[in-house]
């Protein structure tokens, strides 16, 4: 089953706090794990991505932690700001006969309060 | 500006009518994709195309059709056979089928009246 499970469904964090979103997958054929950020009425934008041979990747305030043995990965947003309020999707990609296919989690609505 | 454009932004359709959503990219990308987004369900793949004149069904292709006559264009037709067409439709592209990174357009919100 090519599923990616994401939690929580929604998250409220105070300004300056740490936002943590978790994802889990089953299929070990997945080899690329991106996170997308989506604002209301807009298309998703790639935020940060990781491959399974790396346990952590940091870009500015955004960090992906990856646990290959547990088949889990998470997004940490440090010093969360009101402008970070958006929906975040994790995804996993695998090679198929038709090229790389992305499977998305169900999304997390993040609200950062002042 | 390089990017992906989708039109229209909002679309209303009567039941029983076919409707075509436009997707154009000037990124010179080989691969293009159509996703459907519903609240609480993430993005689900409808169709994708690796090269011109070739496309494959995704996970939820029933009731949809596509064409890829030009590299920069990948229109999606929502047919009357699609039982629940009201959704937010997103087009994406990548440099090629072997490239992981997909870039998304701004989306079209389709409402069936």
PDB file of C-alpha atoms in Angstrom:
ATOM      1  CA  UNK A   1       0.000   0.000   0.000  1.00  0.00           C
ATOM      2  CA  UNK A   2       1.535   3.284  -1.131  1.00  0.00           C
ATOM      3  CA  UNK A   3       0.408   5.408   1.790  1.00  0.00           C
ATOM      4  CA  UNK A   4       1.918   8.277   3.687  1.00  0.00           C
ATOM      5  CA  UNK A   5       0.311   9.016   7.038  1.00  0.00           C
ATOM      6  CA  UNK A   6       0.576  12.553   8.388  1.00  0.00           C
ATOM      7  CA  UNK A   7      -0.196  14.006  11.812  1.00  0.00           C
ATOM      8  CA  UNK A   8      -1.513  16.124  13.356  1.00  0.00           C
ATOM      9  CA  UNK A   9      -4.353  17.296  11.141  1.00  0.00           C
ATOM     10  CA  UNK A  10      -4.123  20.770  12.652  1.00  0.00           C
ATOM     11  CA  UNK A  11      -1.662  22.561  14.889  1.00  0.00           C
ATOM     12  CA  UNK A  12      -1.665  25.839  16.796  1.00  0.00           C
ATOM     13  CA  UNK A  13       1.682  27.227  17.924  1.00  0.00           C
ATOM     14  CA  UNK A  14       2.622  30.457  19.645  1.00  0.00           C
ATOM     15  CA  UNK A  15       4.902  32.878  17.849  1.00  0.00           C
ATOM     16  CA  UNK A  16       8.511  31.916  18.493  1.00  0.00           C
ATOM     17  CA  UNK A  17       7.649  28.321  19.300  1.00  0.00           C
ATOM     18  CA  UNK A  18       8.572  25.096  17.499  1.00  0.00           C
ATOM     19  CA  UNK A  19       6.101  23.501  15.100  1.00  0.00           C
ATOM     20  CA  UNK A  20       6.479  19.740  14.589  1.00  0.00           C
ATOM     21  CA  UNK A  21       4.669  17.726  11.928  1.00  0.00           C
ATOM     22  CA  UNK A  22       5.135  13.986  11.593  1.00  0.00           C
ATOM     23  CA  UNK A  23       4.810  11.533   8.716  1.00  0.00           C
ATOM     24  CA  UNK A  24       5.146   7.777   8.422  1.00  0.00           C
ATOM     25  CA  UNK A  25       5.359   5.518   5.413  1.00  0.00           C
ATOM     26  CA  UNK A  26       5.192   1.791   4.701  1.00  0.00           C
ATOM     27  CA  UNK A  27       6.865   1.220   1.370  1.00  0.00           C
ATOM     28  CA  UNK A  28      10.665   1.033   1.586  1.00  0.00           C
ATOM     29  CA  UNK A  29      10.909   1.752  -2.145  1.00  0.00           C
ATOM     30  CA  UNK A  30      10.286   5.446  -1.439  1.00  0.00           C
ATOM     31  CA  UNK A  31      13.567   7.288  -2.028  1.00  0.00           C
ATOM     32  CA  UNK A  32      12.801  10.995  -1.813  1.00  0.00           C
ATOM     33  CA  UNK A  33      10.800  12.815   0.835  1.00  0.00           C
ATOM     34  CA  UNK A  34       9.738  16.423   0.189  1.00  0.00           C
ATOM     35  CA  UNK A  35       7.682  18.817   2.248  1.00  0.00           C
ATOM     36  CA  UNK A  36       5.352  21.298   0.559  1.00  0.00           C
ATOM     37  CA  UNK A  37       3.851  24.502   1.922  1.00  0.00           C
ATOM     38  CA  UNK A  38       0.479  25.685   0.650  1.00  0.00           C
ATOM     39  CA  UNK A  39      -1.296  28.969   1.317  1.00  0.00           C
ATOM     40  CA  UNK A  40      -5.087  29.228   0.827  1.00  0.00           C
ATOM     41  CA  UNK A  41      -6.097  29.331  -2.826  1.00  0.00           C
ATOM     42  CA  UNK A  42      -2.537  28.725  -4.039  1.00  0.00           C
ATOM     43  CA  UNK A  43      -0.586  25.779  -5.352  1.00  0.00           C
ATOM     44  CA  UNK A  44       1.861  23.937  -3.076  1.00  0.00           C
ATOM     45  CA  UNK A  45       5.485  25.102  -3.077  1.00  0.00           C
ATOM     46  CA  UNK A  46       8.447  22.875  -2.294  1.00  0.00           C
ATOM     47  CA  UNK A  47       9.863  23.782   1.098  1.00  0.00           C
ATOM     48  CA  UNK A  48      12.598  21.256   1.810  1.00  0.00           C
ATOM     49  CA  UNK A  49      13.369  17.658   0.856  1.00  0.00           C
ATOM     50  CA  UNK A  50      15.541  14.769   2.048  1.00  0.00           C
ATOM     51  CA  UNK A  51      16.807  11.434   0.782  1.00  0.00           C
ATOM     52  CA  UNK A  52      16.914   8.354   3.055  1.00  0.00           C
ATOM     53  CA  UNK A  53      20.704   8.244   3.272  1.00  0.00           C
ATOM     54  CA  UNK A  54      20.636  11.416   5.386  1.00  0.00           C
ATOM     55  CA  UNK A  55      19.183  11.641   8.915  1.00  0.00           C
ATOM     56  CA  UNK A  56      18.701  15.387   9.044  1.00  0.00           C
ATOM     57  CA  UNK A  57      18.571  18.359   6.705  1.00  0.00           C
ATOM     58  CA  UNK A  58      18.308  21.975   7.743  1.00  0.00           C
ATOM     59  CA  UNK A  59      17.433  25.024   5.656  1.00  0.00           C
ATOM     60  CA  UNK A  60      17.046  28.185   7.673  1.00  0.00           C
ATOM     61  CA  UNK A  61      14.310  27.679  10.261  1.00  0.00           C
ATOM     62  CA  UNK A  62      13.111  24.434   8.623  1.00  0.00           C
ATOM     63  CA  UNK A  63      14.572  21.027   9.491  1.00  0.00           C
ATOM     64  CA  UNK A  64      13.662  17.546   8.315  1.00  0.00           C
ATOM     65  CA  UNK A  65      14.490  14.674  10.650  1.00  0.00           C
ATOM     66  CA  UNK A  66      14.485  11.245   9.024  1.00  0.00           C
ATOM     67  CA  UNK A  67      14.397   7.862  10.780  1.00  0.00           C
ATOM     68  CA  UNK A  68      14.863   5.160   8.166  1.00  0.00           C
ATOM     69  CA  UNK A  69      14.471   2.195  10.533  1.00  0.00           C
ATOM     70  CA  UNK A  70      11.203   3.539  11.900  1.00  0.00           C
ATOM     71  CA  UNK A  71      10.043   4.687   8.453  1.00  0.00           C
ATOM     72  CA  UNK A  72       9.212   8.091   9.836  1.00  0.00           C
ATOM     73  CA  UNK A  73      10.168  11.655   9.021  1.00  0.00           C
ATOM     74  CA  UNK A  74       9.216  14.977  10.500  1.00  0.00           C
ATOM     75  CA  UNK A  75       9.304  18.694   9.783  1.00  0.00           C
ATOM     76  CA  UNK A  76      10.435  21.083  12.493  1.00  0.00           C
ATOM     77  CA  UNK A  77       9.813  24.810  12.124  1.00  0.00           C
ATOM     78  CA  UNK A  78      11.918  26.757  14.600  1.00  0.00           C
ATOM     79  CA  UNK A  79      10.961  30.241  15.812  1.00  0.00           C
ATOM     80  CA  UNK A  80       7.543  29.885  14.152  1.00  0.00           C
ATOM     81  CA  UNK A  81       6.103  33.106  12.732  1.00  0.00           C
ATOM     82  CA  UNK A  82       2.558  34.139  11.795  1.00  0.00           C
ATOM     83  CA  UNK A  83       3.678  34.104   8.154  1.00  0.00           C
ATOM     84  CA  UNK A  84       4.291  30.358   8.510  1.00  0.00           C
ATOM     85  CA  UNK A  85       0.551  29.820   8.927  1.00  0.00           C
ATOM     86  CA  UNK A  86      -0.299  27.518   6.033  1.00  0.00           C
ATOM     87  CA  UNK A  87      -1.044  23.904   5.202  1.00  0.00           C
ATOM     88  CA  UNK A  88       1.968  21.603   5.091  1.00  0.00           C
ATOM     89  CA  UNK A  89       2.096  18.354   3.135  1.00  0.00           C
ATOM     90  CA  UNK A  90       4.671  15.644   3.402  1.00  0.00           C
ATOM     91  CA  UNK A  91       5.191  13.419   0.403  1.00  0.00           C
ATOM     92  CA  UNK A  92       7.205  10.414  -0.672  1.00  0.00           C
ATOM     93  CA  UNK A  93       8.470   9.565  -4.119  1.00  0.00           C
ATOM     94  CA  UNK A  94       9.319   6.262  -5.719  1.00  0.00           C
ATOM     95  CA  UNK A  95      10.510   5.211  -9.142  1.00  0.00           C
ATOM     96  CA  UNK A  96       7.963   3.453 -11.307  1.00  0.00           C
ATOM     97  CA  UNK A  97       7.815   2.399 -14.935  1.00  0.00           C
ATOM     98  CA  UNK A  98       6.189   5.752 -15.606  1.00  0.00           C
ATOM     99  CA  UNK A  99       8.822   7.835 -13.834  1.00  0.00           C
ATOM    100  CA  UNK A 100       8.878   9.215 -10.296  1.00  0.00           C
ATOM    101  CA  UNK A 101       5.501   9.330  -8.568  1.00  0.00           C
ATOM    102  CA  UNK A 102       4.714  11.395  -5.499  1.00  0.00           C
ATOM    103  CA  UNK A 103       2.358  10.144  -2.787  1.00  0.00           C
ATOM    104  CA  UNK A 104       1.104  12.888  -0.466  1.00  0.00           C
ATOM    105  CA  UNK A 105       0.072  12.925   3.163  1.00  0.00           C
ATOM    106  CA  UNK A 106      -3.298  14.416   4.060  1.00  0.00           C
ATOM    107  CA  UNK A 107      -1.870  17.755   5.218  1.00  0.00           C
ATOM    108  CA  UNK A 108      -1.477  19.715   8.460  1.00  0.00           C
ATOM    109  CA  UNK A 109      -3.050  23.128   8.929  1.00  0.00           C
ATOM    110  CA  UNK A 110      -0.625  25.217  10.967  1.00  0.00           C
ATOM    111  CA  UNK A 111      -1.681  28.397  12.691  1.00  0.00           C
ATOM    112  CA  UNK A 112       0.923  30.523  14.434  1.00  0.00           C
ATOM    113  CA  UNK A 113      -0.602  32.892  16.959  1.00  0.00           C
ATOM    114  CA  UNK A 114       0.858  36.151  18.237  1.00  0.00           C
TER     115      UNK A 114
ATOM    116  CA  UNK B   1       8.458  34.972 -15.785  1.00  0.00           C
ATOM    117  CA  UNK B   2       9.013  31.243 -15.846  1.00  0.00           C
ATOM    118  CA  UNK B   3       6.344  29.105 -14.335  1.00  0.00           C
ATOM    119  CA  UNK B   4       3.088  27.236 -14.645  1.00  0.00           C
ATOM    120  CA  UNK B   5      -0.188  28.931 -15.426  1.00  0.00           C
ATOM    121  CA  UNK B   6      -3.621  27.451 -14.965  1.00  0.00           C
ATOM    122  CA  UNK B   7      -6.853  28.890 -16.223  1.00  0.00           C
ATOM    123  CA  UNK B   8      -9.450  29.709 -15.283  1.00  0.00           C
ATOM    124  CA  UNK B   9      -8.944  30.284 -11.557  1.00  0.00           C
ATOM    125  CA  UNK B  10     -12.605  29.519 -10.852  1.00  0.00           C
ATOM    126  CA  UNK B  11     -14.904  27.420 -13.010  1.00  0.00           C
ATOM    127  CA  UNK B  12     -18.562  26.585 -12.648  1.00  0.00           C
ATOM    128  CA  UNK B  13     -20.180  23.741 -14.499  1.00  0.00           C
ATOM    129  CA  UNK B  14     -23.644  22.323 -14.738  1.00  0.00           C
ATOM    130  CA  UNK B  15     -24.116  18.634 -14.134  1.00  0.00           C
ATOM    131  CA  UNK B  16     -23.752  16.583 -17.311  1.00  0.00           C
ATOM    132  CA  UNK B  17     -21.348  18.994 -18.994  1.00  0.00           C
ATOM    133  CA  UNK B  18     -17.736  18.332 -19.900  1.00  0.00           C
ATOM    134  CA  UNK B  19     -15.236  21.033 -18.992  1.00  0.00           C
ATOM    135  CA  UNK B  20     -11.569  21.534 -19.884  1.00  0.00           C
ATOM    136  CA  UNK B  21      -8.967  22.982 -17.535  1.00  0.00           C
ATOM    137  CA  UNK B  22      -5.905  24.603 -19.038  1.00  0.00           C
ATOM    138  CA  UNK B  23      -2.296  24.113 -17.901  1.00  0.00           C
ATOM    139  CA  UNK B  24       0.664  25.779 -19.593  1.00  0.00           C
ATOM    140  CA  UNK B  25       4.327  25.820 -18.566  1.00  0.00           C
ATOM    141  CA  UNK B  26       7.312  27.725 -19.943  1.00  0.00           C
ATOM    142  CA  UNK B  27       9.913  25.902 -17.863  1.00  0.00           C
ATOM    143  CA  UNK B  28      10.834  23.592 -20.748  1.00  0.00           C
ATOM    144  CA  UNK B  29       9.890  20.663 -18.525  1.00  0.00           C
ATOM    145  CA  UNK B  30       9.297  17.266 -20.078  1.00  0.00           C
ATOM    146  CA  UNK B  31       6.939  15.821 -17.449  1.00  0.00           C
ATOM    147  CA  UNK B  32       3.553  17.207 -16.430  1.00  0.00           C
ATOM    148  CA  UNK B  33       0.995  16.081 -13.882  1.00  0.00           C
ATOM    149  CA  UNK B  34      -2.601  16.672 -12.818  1.00  0.00           C
ATOM    150  CA  UNK B  35      -3.683  16.343  -9.200  1.00  0.00           C
ATOM    151  CA  UNK B  36      -6.998  16.694  -7.463  1.00  0.00           C
ATOM    152  CA  UNK B  37      -7.167  18.187  -3.969  1.00  0.00           C
ATOM    153  CA  UNK B  38     -10.089  17.655  -1.611  1.00  0.00           C
ATOM    154  CA  UNK B  39     -10.277  18.819   2.012  1.00  0.00           C
ATOM    155  CA  UNK B  40      -8.559  16.367   4.336  1.00  0.00           C
ATOM    156  CA  UNK B  41      -7.370  14.083   1.524  1.00  0.00           C
ATOM    157  CA  UNK B  42      -4.132  15.603   0.327  1.00  0.00           C
ATOM    158  CA  UNK B  43      -3.307  15.554  -3.375  1.00  0.00           C
ATOM    159  CA  UNK B  44      -4.241  12.614  -5.553  1.00  0.00           C
ATOM    160  CA  UNK B  45      -2.720  11.956  -8.970  1.00  0.00           C
ATOM    161  CA  UNK B  46      -5.140  11.944 -11.900  1.00  0.00           C
ATOM    162  CA  UNK B  47      -2.913  11.698 -14.989  1.00  0.00           C
ATOM    163  CA  UNK B  48       0.706  12.321 -15.859  1.00  0.00           C
ATOM    164  CA  UNK B  49       2.771  12.674 -18.995  1.00  0.00           C
ATOM    165  CA  UNK B  50       6.478  12.074 -19.408  1.00  0.00           C
ATOM    166  CA  UNK B  51       6.781  13.286 -23.001  1.00  0.00           C
ATOM    167  CA  UNK B  52       4.695  14.745 -25.787  1.00  0.00           C
ATOM    168  CA  UNK B  53       1.996  12.457 -27.173  1.00  0.00           C
ATOM    169  CA  UNK B  54       2.270  10.087 -24.207  1.00  0.00           C
ATOM    170  CA  UNK B  55       0.414   9.976 -20.892  1.00  0.00           C
ATOM    171  CA  UNK B  56      -0.488   7.478 -18.162  1.00  0.00           C
ATOM    172  CA  UNK B  57      -3.353   7.104 -15.718  1.00  0.00           C
ATOM    173  CA  UNK B  58      -2.741   8.020 -12.129  1.00  0.00           C
ATOM    174  CA  UNK B  59      -4.604   6.776  -9.085  1.00  0.00           C
ATOM    175  CA  UNK B  60      -7.992   8.392  -9.832  1.00  0.00           C
ATOM    176  CA  UNK B  61      -8.247   8.685 -13.636  1.00  0.00           C
ATOM    177  CA  UNK B  62     -11.871   7.582 -14.014  1.00  0.00           C
ATOM    178  CA  UNK B  63     -14.036  10.371 -15.430  1.00  0.00           C
ATOM    179  CA  UNK B  64     -11.068  12.404 -16.665  1.00  0.00           C
ATOM    180  CA  UNK B  65      -9.156  12.650 -19.939  1.00  0.00           C
ATOM    181  CA  UNK B  66      -5.990  14.463 -21.031  1.00  0.00           C
ATOM    182  CA  UNK B  67      -3.944  15.222 -24.109  1.00  0.00           C
ATOM    183  CA  UNK B  68      -0.300  16.199 -24.589  1.00  0.00           C
ATOM    184  CA  UNK B  69       0.070  17.544 -28.116  1.00  0.00           C
ATOM    185  CA  UNK B  70       2.644  20.178 -27.144  1.00  0.00           C
ATOM    186  CA  UNK B  71       5.447  20.087 -24.593  1.00  0.00           C
ATOM    187  CA  UNK B  72       4.211  23.199 -22.823  1.00  0.00           C
ATOM    188  CA  UNK B  73       0.518  22.268 -22.602  1.00  0.00           C
ATOM    189  CA  UNK B  74      -1.351  19.531 -20.733  1.00  0.00           C
ATOM    190  CA  UNK B  75      -5.130  20.202 -20.653  1.00  0.00           C
ATOM    191  CA  UNK B  76      -7.432  18.171 -18.429  1.00  0.00           C
ATOM    192  CA  UNK B  77     -11.034  17.428 -19.365  1.00  0.00           C
ATOM    193  CA  UNK B  78     -13.460  16.623 -16.579  1.00  0.00           C
ATOM    194  CA  UNK B  79     -16.188  14.577 -18.200  1.00  0.00           C
ATOM    195  CA  UNK B  80     -19.783  14.034 -17.176  1.00  0.00           C
ATOM    196  CA  UNK B  81     -18.733  10.542 -16.086  1.00  0.00           C
ATOM    197  CA  UNK B  82     -16.848  11.996 -13.098  1.00  0.00           C
ATOM    198  CA  UNK B  83     -19.313  11.494 -10.258  1.00  0.00           C
ATOM    199  CA  UNK B  84     -17.969  14.083  -7.839  1.00  0.00           C
ATOM    200  CA  UNK B  85     -16.015  16.678  -9.832  1.00  0.00           C
ATOM    201  CA  UNK B  86     -16.171  19.605  -7.401  1.00  0.00           C
ATOM    202  CA  UNK B  87     -12.576  20.043  -6.216  1.00  0.00           C
ATOM    203  CA  UNK B  88      -9.380  22.081  -6.477  1.00  0.00           C
ATOM    204  CA  UNK B  89      -7.309  20.933  -9.462  1.00  0.00           C
ATOM    205  CA  UNK B  90      -3.551  21.379  -9.540  1.00  0.00           C
ATOM    206  CA  UNK B  91      -1.176  21.036 -12.451  1.00  0.00           C
ATOM    207  CA  UNK B  92       2.522  20.384 -11.902  1.00  0.00           C
ATOM    208  CA  UNK B  93       5.643  19.822 -13.955  1.00  0.00           C
ATOM    209  CA  UNK B  94       9.119  18.450 -13.491  1.00  0.00           C
ATOM    210  CA  UNK B  95      12.254  18.600 -15.611  1.00  0.00           C
ATOM    211  CA  UNK B  96      11.750  14.974 -16.521  1.00  0.00           C
ATOM    212  CA  UNK B  97      10.180  11.787 -15.237  1.00  0.00           C
ATOM    213  CA  UNK B  98      13.443  10.900 -13.481  1.00  0.00           C
ATOM    214  CA  UNK B  99      13.490  14.208 -11.590  1.00  0.00           C
ATOM    215  CA  UNK B 100      11.812  14.255  -8.190  1.00  0.00           C
ATOM    216  CA  UNK B 101      11.084  17.958  -7.781  1.00  0.00           C
ATOM    217  CA  UNK B 102       7.654  18.986  -9.007  1.00  0.00           C
ATOM    218  CA  UNK B 103       6.565  22.598  -9.449  1.00  0.00           C
ATOM    219  CA  UNK B 104       2.900  23.441  -9.053  1.00  0.00           C
ATOM    220  CA  UNK B 105       0.591  25.905 -10.740  1.00  0.00           C
ATOM    221  CA  UNK B 106      -1.873  28.122  -8.819  1.00  0.00           C
ATOM    222  CA  UNK B 107      -4.802  25.749  -9.304  1.00  0.00           C
ATOM    223  CA  UNK B 108      -8.342  25.850 -10.686  1.00  0.00           C
ATOM    224  CA  UNK B 109     -11.327  25.529  -8.392  1.00  0.00           C
ATOM    225  CA  UNK B 110     -14.129  23.665 -10.162  1.00  0.00           C
ATOM    226  CA  UNK B 111     -17.647  23.790  -8.781  1.00  0.00           C
ATOM    227  CA  UNK B 112     -20.467  21.723 -10.223  1.00  0.00           C
ATOM    228  CA  UNK B 113     -23.837  23.371  -9.793  1.00  0.00           C
TER     229      UNK B 113
END
